[in-house]
Amino acid sequence: MPDDSSHKPTMVTCTAPVNIAVIKYWGKRDKDLILPVNSSLSVTLHQDQLKTTTTVAYCRDFEEDRIWLNGKEEDINQPRLQSCLREIRRLARKRRSNKDSTSDMSALSYKVHICSSNNFPTAAGLASSAAGYACLVYTLARLFGVEGELSCVARQGSGSACRSMYGGFVQWKMGEKDDGKDSLAEQVETETHWPELRVLVLVVSAERKPVGSTSGMQTSVETSKLLKYRADSVVPGRMDEMISAIKRKDFAAFAELTMKDSNQFHATCLDTYPPIFYLNDVSRRVINLVHRYNSHYGETRVAYTFDAGPNAVIYTLQDHASEFVQVVRHFFPAETNGGQFLKGLPVASTTVSDELKNAIGMEPLPKGISYIINTKAGPGPRIEEDSDLHLLGSDGLPK
Ligand code: DP6
């Protein structure tokens, strides 16, 4: 921990990634500790395309804990934020008292200022709570010198955040204990394991904000028998199959499991009472498009998955990414308002054959998709060494 006696704020800035589950987390057995009813597995996306940046500062002169998200001050008293702050301060105290009983713990009683922002538009409707809480916990830990297993803390901010604490392919083991100590994330493979894998985020123009995942999954736990069946009888086997497909880099197996799991998650949403609809007409068209594309080639070249909203996330391999982007462009002609339709990693230019267009045989739907972000698997949270990139100024307020 840096020198904390000064009146100048001491600060650390870190970044953390978004993750997209291929075996979905949906439902809690403990709402306060955020313990899930099933294990889940995700791919951590590359931070060059999607990341959260967070600066945390402490100073003896700060009068209260404060937080600013994407430029706006928010309520620091939210229970989940408080859980993360409390846990990190507790771990820091424990660590310091174990290590050196004479060490100065005054910084731990100082108030903190937190400032966080995303490098992607919040309006894109991409789950930002995972990257947000992972980044908060990682940055707090760095500032207070806490090391070791932190996914348990991030989990208490938002369940899916525990998986953003690692890069590559990550599982969240549901655990069995009532205190949640064994409900944590583990890396299955690093981000370099499967370099050909590509992730296309299809940002669907949505008219309304859907039901949030926290309240949605609670209603599912209370009312859906299908969710219980899924958690008890489907996911355990699927986790094993998914891990094995990833280790073998078997795209067809990975893709089929991903699509089936997304479909089952949305089926449990429909089985929830009253039902929850996350997929819209554009989402369903993307599902049809993917199946027709794969069947045209007689092999599984692309897979879709959907979270608690209409955006489609496509998993594919580098060799097929450029053609599939052109297919999406053809069937969802964009109104880009001068902006780019394809953001992120570039793709080679290709044309779509009439044979493929006819095989897909759908009417193009203008403006269904706003834009695509092309990305790949990436590393976990990291510290930002360049102090020019702190989001807080030397007065401890957002720059
Ligand atoms: C559909 O992690 O946002 O994206 O734990 O209540 O914060 P809370 O929920 P959250 O749920 C994510 C649900 C999902 C599936 C997934 O990411 O596994």
Short mmCIF file of C-alpha atoms and ligand atoms in Angstrom, two decimals:
data_model
loop_
_atom_site.label_atom_id
_atom_site.label_comp_id
_atom_site.label_asym_id
_atom_site.label_seq_id
_atom_site.Cartn_x
_atom_site.Cartn_y
_atom_site.Cartn_z
CA MET A 1 0.00 0.00 0.00
CA PRO A 2 1.41 3.39 -0.98
CA ASP A 3 2.18 6.23 1.46
CA ASP A 4 -1.17 7.28 2.84
CA SER A 5 -0.32 10.08 5.21
CA SER A 6 -0.52 12.79 2.57
CA HIS A 7 -3.48 15.06 1.89
CA LYS A 8 -3.23 14.11 -1.77
CA PRO A 9 -5.42 11.20 -2.85
CA THR A 10 -3.72 7.85 -3.43
CA MET A 11 -5.25 6.16 -6.45
CA VAL A 12 -5.14 3.07 -8.64
CA THR A 13 -6.75 2.52 -12.05
CA CYS A 14 -7.58 -0.91 -13.52
CA THR A 15 -9.55 -2.33 -16.42
CA ALA A 16 -11.74 -5.44 -16.60
CA PRO A 17 -13.46 -7.38 -19.38
CA VAL A 18 -17.01 -8.33 -20.35
CA ASN A 19 -17.83 -12.06 -20.49
CA ILE A 20 -20.49 -13.90 -22.49
CA ALA A 21 -21.79 -17.16 -21.08
CA VAL A 22 -22.12 -20.28 -23.20
CA ILE A 23 -23.68 -22.17 -20.27
CA LYS A 24 -25.96 -19.62 -18.63
CA TYR A 25 -26.29 -18.63 -15.00
CA TRP A 26 -29.97 -18.10 -14.23
CA GLY A 27 -31.36 -18.37 -10.71
CA LYS A 28 -30.02 -17.93 -7.15
CA ARG A 29 -30.27 -20.27 -4.20
CA ASP A 30 -29.13 -17.42 -1.93
CA LYS A 31 -29.99 -13.86 -2.98
CA ASP A 32 -27.78 -12.04 -0.48
CA LEU A 33 -24.58 -14.01 -1.04
CA ILE A 34 -25.45 -14.47 -4.76
CA LEU A 35 -25.15 -18.24 -4.87
CA PRO A 36 -26.45 -19.77 -8.11
CA VAL A 37 -28.69 -22.79 -8.70
CA ASN A 38 -26.29 -24.07 -11.37
CA SER A 39 -22.70 -23.73 -12.52
CA SER A 40 -22.00 -21.67 -15.65
CA LEU A 41 -19.24 -21.09 -18.19
CA SER A 42 -18.22 -18.11 -20.27
CA VAL A 43 -15.70 -16.65 -22.66
CA THR A 44 -13.96 -13.47 -21.50
CA LEU A 45 -14.02 -10.93 -24.35
CA HIS A 46 -10.99 -8.89 -25.37
CA GLN A 47 -10.62 -5.55 -23.63
CA ASP A 48 -9.48 -3.81 -26.82
CA GLN A 49 -13.13 -3.89 -27.84
CA LEU A 50 -15.08 -4.02 -24.59
CA LYS A 51 -13.86 -3.00 -21.16
CA THR A 52 -14.64 -1.10 -18.00
CA THR A 53 -12.04 1.26 -16.54
CA THR A 54 -12.21 2.12 -12.83
CA THR A 55 -10.16 4.46 -10.69
CA VAL A 56 -10.40 4.19 -6.90
CA ALA A 57 -8.78 6.75 -4.62
CA TYR A 58 -8.55 7.13 -0.86
CA CYS A 59 -7.56 10.24 1.04
CA ARG A 60 -7.67 11.28 4.67
CA ASP A 61 -9.59 14.39 3.58
CA PHE A 62 -12.44 12.60 1.79
CA GLU A 63 -15.60 13.02 3.84
CA GLU A 64 -17.68 10.16 2.44
CA ASP A 65 -17.49 7.20 0.06
CA ARG A 66 -18.69 8.33 -3.40
CA ILE A 67 -19.12 6.72 -6.82
CA TRP A 68 -19.49 8.07 -10.37
CA LEU A 69 -20.55 5.74 -13.20
CA ASN A 70 -20.17 6.90 -16.80
CA GLY A 71 -20.01 10.51 -15.67
CA LYS A 72 -22.96 10.47 -13.26
CA GLU A 73 -22.81 10.27 -9.47
CA GLU A 74 -24.68 7.21 -8.18
CA ASP A 75 -25.85 6.01 -4.78
CA ILE A 76 -22.94 4.44 -2.90
CA ASN A 77 -25.33 2.78 -0.44
CA GLN A 78 -26.51 0.12 -2.87
CA PRO A 79 -26.21 -3.14 -0.91
CA ARG A 80 -24.10 -4.90 -3.58
CA LEU A 81 -21.58 -2.06 -3.72
CA GLN A 82 -21.45 -2.04 0.05
CA SER A 83 -20.82 -5.83 0.11
CA CYS A 84 -17.80 -5.42 -2.19
CA LEU A 85 -16.37 -2.49 -0.21
CA ARG A 86 -16.90 -4.26 3.13
CA GLU A 87 -15.35 -7.54 1.90
CA ILE A 88 -12.21 -5.91 0.46
CA ARG A 89 -11.70 -3.79 3.59
CA ARG A 90 -12.13 -6.92 5.72
CA LEU A 91 -9.60 -8.88 3.63
CA ALA A 92 -7.15 -5.99 3.75
CA ARG A 93 -7.42 -5.78 7.54
CA LYS A 94 -6.97 -9.52 7.87
CA ARG A 95 -3.96 -9.52 5.61
CA ARG A 96 -2.27 -6.61 7.33
CA SER A 97 -2.85 -7.90 10.83
CA ASN A 98 -1.47 -11.33 9.84
CA LYS A 99 1.54 -9.86 8.13
CA ASP A 100 2.76 -7.15 10.40
CA SER A 101 0.99 -6.08 13.54
CA THR A 102 2.68 -2.68 13.59
CA SER A 103 1.66 -1.76 10.03
CA ASP A 104 -0.41 1.37 9.61
CA MET A 105 -4.01 0.57 8.88
CA SER A 106 -5.26 4.14 8.83
CA ALA A 107 -5.83 4.11 5.05
CA LEU A 108 -8.48 1.48 5.63
CA SER A 109 -10.55 3.92 7.61
CA TYR A 110 -10.29 6.61 4.94
CA LYS A 111 -13.22 7.17 2.59
CA VAL A 112 -12.91 6.20 -1.08
CA HIS A 113 -13.92 7.87 -4.33
CA ILE A 114 -14.72 5.52 -7.22
CA CYS A 115 -15.04 6.53 -10.86
CA SER A 116 -15.87 4.06 -13.59
CA SER A 117 -16.60 4.17 -17.31
CA ASN A 118 -17.06 1.77 -20.24
CA ASN A 119 -15.40 1.95 -23.66
CA PHE A 120 -18.70 0.88 -25.24
CA PRO A 121 -22.07 2.68 -25.22
CA THR A 122 -24.29 1.76 -22.26
CA ALA A 123 -27.18 2.10 -24.69
CA ALA A 124 -25.82 -0.93 -26.56
CA GLY A 125 -27.53 -2.99 -23.85
CA LEU A 126 -24.49 -5.17 -23.24
CA ALA A 127 -24.36 -6.54 -19.72
CA SER A 128 -21.96 -4.11 -18.12
CA SER A 129 -22.48 -5.16 -14.50
CA ALA A 130 -20.07 -8.10 -14.88
CA ALA A 131 -17.18 -5.94 -16.11
CA GLY A 132 -18.19 -3.17 -13.70
CA TYR A 133 -18.11 -5.22 -10.50
CA ALA A 134 -15.05 -7.23 -11.59
CA CYS A 135 -13.23 -3.95 -12.19
CA LEU A 136 -14.36 -2.43 -8.90
CA VAL A 137 -13.24 -5.43 -6.86
CA TYR A 138 -9.93 -5.80 -8.70
CA THR A 139 -9.12 -2.08 -8.34
CA LEU A 140 -10.06 -1.94 -4.65
CA ALA A 141 -7.92 -5.02 -4.04
CA ARG A 142 -4.93 -3.44 -5.79
CA LEU A 143 -5.35 -0.20 -3.88
CA PHE A 144 -5.51 -1.93 -0.49
CA GLY A 145 -2.91 -4.58 -1.29
CA VAL A 146 -5.28 -7.56 -1.20
CA GLU A 147 -4.13 -10.58 -3.18
CA GLY A 148 -5.45 -14.04 -3.93
CA GLU A 149 -8.92 -15.37 -4.73
CA LEU A 150 -11.20 -12.41 -5.46
CA SER A 151 -13.93 -13.96 -7.62
CA CYS A 152 -15.89 -14.69 -4.41
CA VAL A 153 -15.99 -10.96 -3.71
CA ALA A 154 -16.88 -9.98 -7.30
CA ARG A 155 -19.70 -12.57 -7.19
CA GLN A 156 -21.29 -10.58 -4.38
CA GLY A 157 -21.50 -7.54 -6.67
CA SER A 158 -23.10 -9.40 -9.58
CA GLY A 159 -23.07 -13.15 -10.10
CA SER A 160 -21.66 -13.06 -13.62
CA ALA A 161 -18.90 -10.65 -12.47
CA CYS A 162 -16.99 -13.51 -10.82
CA ARG A 163 -16.26 -14.92 -14.31
CA SER A 164 -14.80 -11.57 -15.49
CA MET A 165 -12.00 -11.96 -12.92
CA TYR A 166 -10.17 -14.32 -15.32
CA GLY A 167 -9.29 -14.28 -18.99
CA GLY A 168 -10.05 -16.92 -21.60
CA PHE A 169 -12.57 -19.67 -20.80
CA VAL A 170 -13.94 -19.49 -17.29
CA GLN A 171 -16.29 -21.63 -15.24
CA TRP A 172 -18.22 -20.50 -12.18
CA LYS A 173 -18.54 -23.54 -9.95
CA MET A 174 -21.83 -23.26 -8.08
CA GLY A 175 -20.39 -24.80 -4.90
CA GLU A 176 -22.31 -26.48 -2.12
CA LYS A 177 -21.56 -24.56 1.05
CA ASP A 178 -24.12 -22.24 2.64
CA ASP A 179 -21.50 -19.56 3.23
CA GLY A 180 -20.57 -19.50 -0.50
CA LYS A 181 -16.84 -20.00 0.09
CA ASP A 182 -16.75 -22.68 -2.64
CA SER A 183 -18.86 -20.73 -5.17
CA LEU A 184 -16.11 -19.24 -7.28
CA ALA A 185 -14.71 -18.80 -10.76
CA GLU A 186 -11.89 -20.87 -12.22
CA GLN A 187 -10.07 -20.55 -15.50
CA VAL A 188 -10.65 -23.55 -17.78
CA GLU A 189 -8.25 -22.42 -20.54
CA THR A 190 -6.35 -19.18 -21.16
CA GLU A 191 -7.18 -16.63 -23.86
CA THR A 192 -4.45 -18.00 -26.12
CA HIS A 193 -5.85 -21.54 -26.14
CA TRP A 194 -8.18 -21.15 -29.15
CA PRO A 195 -6.89 -18.19 -31.20
CA GLU A 196 -9.20 -18.84 -34.17
CA LEU A 197 -12.35 -18.29 -32.11
CA ARG A 198 -14.21 -15.07 -32.92
CA VAL A 199 -17.08 -13.35 -31.17
CA LEU A 200 -19.48 -11.08 -33.07
CA VAL A 201 -21.75 -8.95 -30.93
CA LEU A 202 -24.81 -8.06 -33.00
CA VAL A 203 -26.27 -4.97 -31.39
CA VAL A 204 -30.01 -5.12 -32.00
CA SER A 205 -31.96 -1.89 -32.01
CA ALA A 206 -34.30 -2.38 -29.05
CA GLU A 207 -37.31 -0.22 -28.35
CA ARG A 208 -37.71 -0.98 -24.62
CA LYS A 209 -35.47 -1.91 -21.70
CA PRO A 210 -36.16 -5.54 -20.82
CA VAL A 211 -36.77 -6.98 -17.32
CA GLY A 212 -33.46 -6.90 -15.41
CA SER A 213 -31.70 -10.21 -14.83
CA THR A 214 -31.77 -9.95 -11.02
CA SER A 215 -35.55 -9.71 -10.76
CA GLY A 216 -36.15 -11.91 -13.82
CA MET A 217 -34.19 -14.85 -12.44
CA GLN A 218 -35.85 -14.51 -9.05
CA THR A 219 -39.31 -14.89 -10.62
CA SER A 220 -37.97 -17.89 -12.58
CA VAL A 221 -36.72 -19.57 -9.36
CA GLU A 222 -40.09 -19.01 -7.74
CA THR A 223 -42.29 -20.18 -10.62
CA SER A 224 -40.45 -22.29 -13.24
CA LYS A 225 -40.30 -26.06 -12.86
CA LEU A 226 -38.26 -26.14 -16.06
CA LEU A 227 -35.54 -24.07 -14.37
CA LYS A 228 -35.29 -26.61 -11.57
CA TYR A 229 -35.08 -29.46 -14.05
CA ARG A 230 -32.43 -27.55 -16.02
CA ALA A 231 -30.32 -26.84 -12.94
CA ASP A 232 -30.57 -30.34 -11.45
CA SER A 233 -30.56 -32.56 -14.51
CA VAL A 234 -29.20 -30.73 -17.56
CA VAL A 235 -26.45 -28.28 -16.62
CA PRO A 236 -24.14 -30.67 -14.70
CA GLY A 237 -23.66 -32.92 -17.77
CA ARG A 238 -23.54 -29.94 -20.10
CA MET A 239 -20.72 -28.32 -18.11
CA ASP A 240 -18.58 -31.44 -18.52
CA GLU A 241 -19.35 -31.65 -22.24
CA MET A 242 -18.62 -27.95 -22.73
CA ILE A 243 -15.28 -28.10 -20.92
CA SER A 244 -14.30 -31.10 -22.99
CA ALA A 245 -15.34 -29.38 -26.28
CA ILE A 246 -13.28 -26.31 -25.35
CA LYS A 247 -10.23 -28.38 -24.41
CA ARG A 248 -10.47 -30.31 -27.74
CA LYS A 249 -11.23 -27.07 -29.64
CA ASP A 250 -14.18 -28.91 -31.17
CA PHE A 251 -16.15 -26.01 -32.64
CA ALA A 252 -19.18 -28.04 -33.74
CA ALA A 253 -19.67 -29.48 -30.24
CA PHE A 254 -19.01 -26.11 -28.58
CA ALA A 255 -21.45 -24.38 -30.93
CA GLU A 256 -24.27 -26.87 -30.53
CA LEU A 257 -24.05 -26.82 -26.73
CA THR A 258 -23.95 -23.00 -26.77
CA MET A 259 -27.10 -22.71 -28.89
CA LYS A 260 -28.99 -25.37 -26.95
CA ASP A 261 -28.12 -23.76 -23.66
CA SER A 262 -29.21 -20.30 -24.84
CA ASN A 263 -32.47 -21.79 -26.10
CA GLN A 264 -33.09 -23.60 -22.82
CA PHE A 265 -32.41 -20.44 -20.82
CA HIS A 266 -34.98 -18.55 -22.93
CA ALA A 267 -37.37 -21.48 -22.58
CA THR A 268 -37.14 -21.13 -18.78
CA CYS A 269 -37.95 -17.44 -19.25
CA LEU A 270 -41.11 -18.42 -21.14
CA ASP A 271 -41.85 -21.00 -18.41
CA THR A 272 -41.58 -18.23 -15.79
CA TYR A 273 -44.95 -16.91 -14.62
CA PRO A 274 -45.71 -14.27 -15.76
CA PRO A 275 -43.41 -15.06 -18.70
CA ILE A 276 -40.35 -13.00 -19.56
CA PHE A 277 -39.46 -12.27 -23.19
CA TYR A 278 -35.92 -11.27 -23.97
CA LEU A 279 -35.77 -12.33 -27.62
CA ASN A 280 -37.51 -10.08 -30.12
CA ASP A 281 -38.32 -10.49 -33.81
CA VAL A 282 -34.75 -9.61 -34.87
CA SER A 283 -33.31 -12.12 -32.37
CA ARG A 284 -35.51 -14.88 -33.77
CA ARG A 285 -34.50 -13.97 -37.32
CA VAL A 286 -30.84 -14.27 -36.31
CA ILE A 287 -31.57 -17.73 -34.88
CA ASN A 288 -33.17 -18.82 -38.17
CA LEU A 289 -30.36 -17.26 -40.18
CA VAL A 290 -27.71 -19.17 -38.21
CA HIS A 291 -29.47 -22.51 -38.60
CA ARG A 292 -30.02 -21.97 -42.35
CA TYR A 293 -26.41 -20.88 -42.81
CA ASN A 294 -25.11 -23.95 -41.01
CA SER A 295 -27.42 -26.32 -42.84
CA HIS A 296 -26.38 -24.85 -46.21
CA TYR A 297 -22.81 -25.88 -45.44
CA GLY A 298 -23.80 -29.14 -43.77
CA GLU A 299 -21.68 -28.24 -40.74
CA THR A 300 -21.93 -26.00 -37.70
CA ARG A 301 -19.92 -22.91 -38.56
CA VAL A 302 -21.64 -20.32 -36.37
CA ALA A 303 -23.50 -20.35 -33.05
CA TYR A 304 -25.75 -17.78 -31.37
CA THR A 305 -26.33 -17.01 -27.73
CA PHE A 306 -28.60 -14.40 -26.08
CA ASP A 307 -28.54 -12.96 -22.56
CA ALA A 308 -31.25 -10.94 -20.84
CA GLY A 309 -31.93 -8.80 -23.92
CA PRO A 310 -32.37 -9.04 -27.71
CA ASN A 311 -28.68 -8.68 -28.74
CA ALA A 312 -27.23 -11.73 -30.44
CA VAL A 313 -23.71 -12.86 -29.67
CA ILE A 314 -22.26 -15.06 -32.41
CA TYR A 315 -19.39 -17.46 -31.86
CA THR A 316 -17.55 -18.53 -35.00
CA LEU A 317 -14.07 -19.27 -36.32
CA GLN A 318 -11.84 -16.72 -38.03
CA ASP A 319 -12.21 -18.45 -41.42
CA HIS A 320 -15.97 -17.95 -41.42
CA ALA A 321 -16.24 -14.56 -39.71
CA SER A 322 -15.96 -12.38 -42.82
CA GLU A 323 -18.60 -14.26 -44.79
CA PHE A 324 -20.99 -14.33 -41.86
CA VAL A 325 -20.58 -10.56 -41.33
CA GLN A 326 -21.51 -10.04 -45.01
CA VAL A 327 -24.51 -12.34 -44.60
CA VAL A 328 -25.72 -10.27 -41.62
CA ARG A 329 -25.12 -7.07 -43.60
CA HIS A 330 -27.19 -8.45 -46.48
CA PHE A 331 -30.15 -9.65 -44.42
CA PHE A 332 -30.14 -6.67 -42.02
CA PRO A 333 -29.21 -3.71 -44.23
CA ALA A 334 -27.98 -1.04 -41.84
CA GLU A 335 -28.79 2.58 -41.37
CA THR A 336 -25.44 3.51 -39.94
CA ASN A 337 -25.89 7.31 -39.80
CA GLY A 338 -22.35 7.66 -41.01
CA GLY A 339 -21.02 5.36 -38.27
CA GLN A 340 -19.31 2.07 -39.06
CA PHE A 341 -21.43 -1.08 -39.29
CA LEU A 342 -18.49 -3.28 -38.30
CA LYS A 343 -16.47 -2.18 -35.27
CA GLY A 344 -13.55 -3.94 -33.62
CA LEU A 345 -11.38 -6.46 -35.42
CA PRO A 346 -11.41 -6.04 -39.21
CA VAL A 347 -12.50 -8.88 -41.50
CA ALA A 348 -11.32 -9.75 -45.01
CA SER A 349 -13.65 -8.52 -47.73
CA THR A 350 -15.82 -11.22 -49.29
CA THR A 351 -19.03 -11.40 -51.24
CA VAL A 352 -22.01 -13.59 -50.48
CA SER A 353 -22.96 -15.94 -53.31
CA ASP A 354 -26.52 -15.92 -54.68
CA GLU A 355 -26.65 -19.61 -53.91
CA LEU A 356 -26.10 -18.88 -50.19
CA LYS A 357 -28.60 -15.99 -50.22
CA ASN A 358 -31.21 -18.22 -51.84
CA ALA A 359 -30.49 -21.06 -49.44
CA ILE A 360 -31.09 -18.71 -46.50
CA GLY A 361 -34.16 -17.37 -48.31
CA MET A 362 -35.19 -14.62 -45.91
CA GLU A 363 -36.56 -11.15 -46.71
CA PRO A 364 -33.95 -8.55 -45.73
CA LEU A 365 -35.03 -6.51 -42.67
CA PRO A 366 -33.62 -2.98 -42.85
CA LYS A 367 -32.21 -1.44 -39.66
CA GLY A 368 -32.76 -4.54 -37.48
CA ILE A 369 -29.14 -4.51 -36.36
CA SER A 370 -27.41 -1.24 -35.47
CA TYR A 371 -23.85 -2.49 -35.68
CA ILE A 372 -21.54 -5.45 -35.09
CA ILE A 373 -18.54 -5.59 -32.73
CA ASN A 374 -15.98 -8.19 -33.84
CA THR A 375 -13.83 -9.44 -30.98
CA LYS A 376 -12.14 -12.54 -29.55
CA ALA A 377 -11.22 -14.09 -26.21
CA GLY A 378 -9.06 -11.86 -24.06
CA PRO A 379 -7.23 -11.55 -20.74
CA GLY A 380 -8.62 -10.82 -17.28
CA PRO A 381 -8.44 -7.55 -15.31
CA ARG A 382 -5.20 -5.61 -15.30
CA ILE A 383 -3.69 -2.57 -13.69
CA GLU A 384 -3.27 0.57 -15.77
CA GLU A 385 0.28 1.82 -15.25
CA ASP A 386 -0.13 5.14 -17.08
CA SER A 387 -1.17 7.68 -14.42
CA ASP A 388 -2.48 10.01 -17.14
CA LEU A 389 -5.32 7.54 -17.53
CA HIS A 390 -6.68 7.95 -13.99
CA LEU A 391 -10.35 8.91 -14.15
CA LEU A 392 -10.05 11.02 -10.98
CA GLY A 393 -8.04 14.21 -10.77
CA SER A 394 -5.69 15.25 -7.97
CA ASP A 395 -8.71 16.84 -6.24
CA GLY A 396 -10.28 13.36 -6.07
CA LEU A 397 -13.13 14.33 -8.39
CA PRO A 398 -13.87 13.00 -11.92
CA LYS A 399 -11.64 14.65 -14.52
C1 DP6 B 1 -28.42 -13.95 -18.66
O1 DP6 B 1 -24.97 -11.59 -13.21
O2 DP6 B 1 -26.47 -9.83 -14.24
O3 DP6 B 1 -26.34 -12.82 -18.48
O4 DP6 B 1 -26.24 -11.88 -10.15
O5 DP6 B 1 -28.42 -10.69 -10.21
O6 DP6 B 1 -26.33 -9.48 -10.85
P1 DP6 B 1 -27.06 -10.82 -10.82
O7 DP6 B 1 -27.30 -11.24 -12.33
P2 DP6 B 1 -26.34 -11.16 -13.59
O8 DP6 B 1 -27.01 -12.27 -14.51
C2 DP6 B 1 -26.50 -12.63 -15.75
C3 DP6 B 1 -27.44 -13.52 -16.45
C4 DP6 B 1 -27.11 -13.84 -17.88
C5 DP6 B 1 -26.40 -15.19 -18.00
C6 DP6 B 1 -24.95 -15.26 -17.64
O9 DP6 B 1 -24.21 -14.28 -17.81
O10 DP6 B 1 -24.53 -16.36 -17.23
#
